[in-house]
Amino acid sequence: MADGTEEEEYLDVLTANGERTGQSLLRSLIHKDGHYHRAVHVWIFAESTQELLLQKRADCKDSWPGLWDISSAGHISAGDSSLLSARRELHEELGLALPEDAFELLFVFLQECVINDGNYINNEFNDVYIVTTLAPIPLEAFTLQEAEVSAVKYIPWMEYKSLLAKENQDYVPYDITGQYGQLFNIIEMRYKENKEVRSFDLQKKLARYAPVTFDVEETGLSQGDMEALVSVIRAARIMDDIFYEQVWHSNPVLRAWLKAHSDDSYLDRLKWEYYHINGSPWSSLDENKAFLTTADSAVKLLKEATKVVPGWKGLEYKAAFPIVQPPGANFYPSDMDKKEFESWKRSLPEDQQQAAVGFFSVIRRALKSILDTSLSVVSSADNQIGKTELFKPDDLSIVPFSEEYRPFLTTASELLLEAGDLADTPSLKKLLKSKAGSFLSNDYYDSDIAWMGLESKLDVTIGPYETYEDMLFGYKATFEAYVGIRDDVATSQVKLFGDHLQVLEDNLPLDDTYKSKDVSAAPIRVIQLIYNAGDVKGPQTVAFNLPNDERIVKERGTSMVMLKNVSEAKFKHILQPISEICIREDQKQYVDFESFFTHTICHECCHGIGPHTITLPSGQQSTVRLELQELHSALEEAKADIVGLWALKFLVNQGLLPKSLSMSMYVSFLAGCFRSVRFGLEEAHGQLFS
């Protein structure tokens, strides 16, 4: 907030729906004319005493002078981000320098009021954050900004709620029966939940998954390939470490904390087991609803976040994560929205625009590193480090995966090089060494070509591929690994589908303008899975069709890997029980594994046909993925499902598949639809039915 000694700040003008208009005005004009704008509220909550920190507003304030209010609050200056503003206000007003993972966004609150005899109109969208500390911060640790804050105190949250309900004149009013009541509801639910009830709920969630053990024969592997397998699996495990970080910036800390405390109680064991399945605190089968809260999270210690207080070891806080899963995961700044990204992208040169939407990079704010590296000096002396010095412009930058995840990828690269030296099979040796290089160069083209040409009993898929986790745009790829033993008999049986892709493309029921004349045959490999890692959360995949790089798809097509033992387990433990409930008695006979498996093959094949690279009305070349953005994953899965059925019927009519599939493929597909709905309506495969 401005303290009277600085130039008056500009604020972005919003619409009544909270959208940026592109205009910014002086703060005084914003409140004079009642323009909608943005601000942040930051609450500090002491878990052990169940108290909220309040600040007393300075007597010179133009709104609510001398009243007790939020721990810290302030406007979001024009061009600034929400989280930056929250961190800045807390530092300026109270002298607290906290890292990004201390802040949990709870909700957005629209405050509309008129005070000061009509001279101050406040139409404000407030991003409400909470910082959860283990114990109250000693009051002498704060450095108060005199022009803003005259005092601070802790108060039990229930007492504060009661004072607001009674409209106590010493406190800034908030309608606790309206939107702002969420603050108290969240705290109450978070800390008063019955452990037995919660344990039972997690038990039910876990019961939706069927544990399966695979016993895969490793016969047929040469001695060298067998030795390479050990290093490959060690490299694959590193994909877990990268993926957990890609999901959310504090996710690795949460993972380590839950695992370390999993033996503390039965409830803690259930938390860890369900987290381990989902790879995050958000449940895949429940539209990504959080099943954990920040109260369950890791405790971190900051020794120098405030002024030094003799005898106090420092500030202990809970590593936060939001209630709602961030659509941009950890690929973009946590407070970046689509409009900010698009505006920034348009300001870049053409080559940088392509990099910004590429698979293998993240977007970062330069100020994040400035703030975080400054934490160790903020509290030194008398906390005199200045706003300009600490809070520099939040420049955005494109960071390649090879830089963002360098420690992980360096180790994985070394392990793959080691595996490549041990391997006997030429194509496997080529893949492993090529992929090792791509981890460090960030260029995956050659290694993906090598993956498509893999002819090896030991089948390896490792690297960044799928974009489902990027729900903001669908641009960014997550790391994954699948290691298996090729089933040569089953692979020879499915060759038919890959060989007929061009025929299917030519006969697609769409205008010839959108058809490709050079669809490559799709090699299909059927494997018995022995290990997977990385982006393998929630319901397990039965097949994948890669790569997703449109350049390779256009030039060479795609390759498909079928996980036969996973498919058999899905059919036995999920599809058959579902069909017993959902399919008519006289049609249950048509639900069989052959139809289920065959449609899965066709589904994956049909990812490779249809439009990929397109020409826009302006004449500009683009891709379907870039134009559909976050809608692409769901629509692509829907396309593959329906076109897969069409392709099966076409091949039956051509006499290439048995007529017995004519009925069973539809009934088995219907049973499979109920299976897909279980993925959750926020997941790409489940959205087809939403």
PDB file of C-alpha atoms in Angstrom, residues 571 575-576 578-580 582-599 645 648 658-672:
ATOM      1  CA  PHE A 571     -10.925 -56.260 -17.989  1.00  0.00           C
ATOM      2  CA  LEU A 575     -14.813 -53.982 -16.851  1.00  0.00           C
ATOM      3  CA  GLN A 576     -16.443 -57.312 -16.056  1.00  0.00           C
ATOM      4  CA  ILE A 578     -19.120 -52.991 -14.253  1.00  0.00           C
ATOM      5  CA  SER A 579     -20.829 -54.923 -17.048  1.00  0.00           C
ATOM      6  CA  GLU A 580     -22.559 -57.138 -14.491  1.00  0.00           C
ATOM      7  CA  CYS A 582     -24.673 -51.766 -16.177  1.00  0.00           C
ATOM      8  CA  ILE A 583     -25.242 -54.075 -19.152  1.00  0.00           C
ATOM      9  CA  ARG A 584     -28.568 -55.757 -19.965  1.00  0.00           C
ATOM     10  CA  GLU A 585     -28.681 -59.461 -19.147  1.00  0.00           C
ATOM     11  CA  ASP A 586     -29.167 -60.522 -22.774  1.00  0.00           C
ATOM     12  CA  GLN A 587     -26.134 -58.477 -23.888  1.00  0.00           C
ATOM     13  CA  LYS A 588     -23.598 -59.473 -21.213  1.00  0.00           C
ATOM     14  CA  GLN A 589     -22.424 -62.322 -23.470  1.00  0.00           C
ATOM     15  CA  TYR A 590     -20.981 -59.707 -25.839  1.00  0.00           C
ATOM     16  CA  VAL A 591     -18.616 -58.224 -23.273  1.00  0.00           C
ATOM     17  CA  ASP A 592     -15.315 -59.982 -23.940  1.00  0.00           C
ATOM     18  CA  PHE A 593     -11.607 -59.219 -23.682  1.00  0.00           C
ATOM     19  CA  GLU A 594     -10.972 -59.529 -27.432  1.00  0.00           C
ATOM     20  CA  SER A 595     -13.434 -56.716 -28.219  1.00  0.00           C
ATOM     21  CA  PHE A 596     -12.140 -54.538 -25.378  1.00  0.00           C
ATOM     22  CA  PHE A 597      -8.514 -55.035 -26.418  1.00  0.00           C
ATOM     23  CA  THR A 598      -9.237 -54.610 -30.130  1.00  0.00           C
ATOM     24  CA  HIS A 599     -11.050 -51.304 -29.606  1.00  0.00           C
ATOM     25  CA  LEU A 645     -15.476 -47.612 -33.351  1.00  0.00           C
ATOM     26  CA  LEU A 648     -13.567 -51.322 -36.373  1.00  0.00           C
ATOM     27  CA  PRO A 658     -14.382 -61.229 -37.932  1.00  0.00           C
ATOM     28  CA  LYS A 659     -18.073 -60.331 -38.125  1.00  0.00           C
ATOM     29  CA  SER A 660     -18.433 -61.546 -34.533  1.00  0.00           C
ATOM     30  CA  LEU A 661     -17.054 -58.149 -33.492  1.00  0.00           C
ATOM     31  CA  SER A 662     -20.051 -56.342 -35.022  1.00  0.00           C
ATOM     32  CA  MET A 663     -22.080 -56.623 -31.831  1.00  0.00           C
ATOM     33  CA  SER A 664     -19.465 -57.236 -29.162  1.00  0.00           C
ATOM     34  CA  MET A 665     -17.403 -54.142 -29.992  1.00  0.00           C
ATOM     35  CA  TYR A 666     -20.346 -51.823 -29.253  1.00  0.00           C
ATOM     36  CA  VAL A 667     -21.431 -53.543 -26.043  1.00  0.00           C
ATOM     37  CA  SER A 668     -17.862 -53.800 -24.749  1.00  0.00           C
ATOM     38  CA  PHE A 669     -17.322 -50.138 -25.639  1.00  0.00           C
ATOM     39  CA  LEU A 670     -20.450 -49.176 -23.685  1.00  0.00           C
ATOM     40  CA  ALA A 671     -19.165 -51.020 -20.629  1.00  0.00           C
ATOM     41  CA  GLY A 672     -15.847 -49.253 -21.156  1.00  0.00           C
TER      42      GLY A 672
END
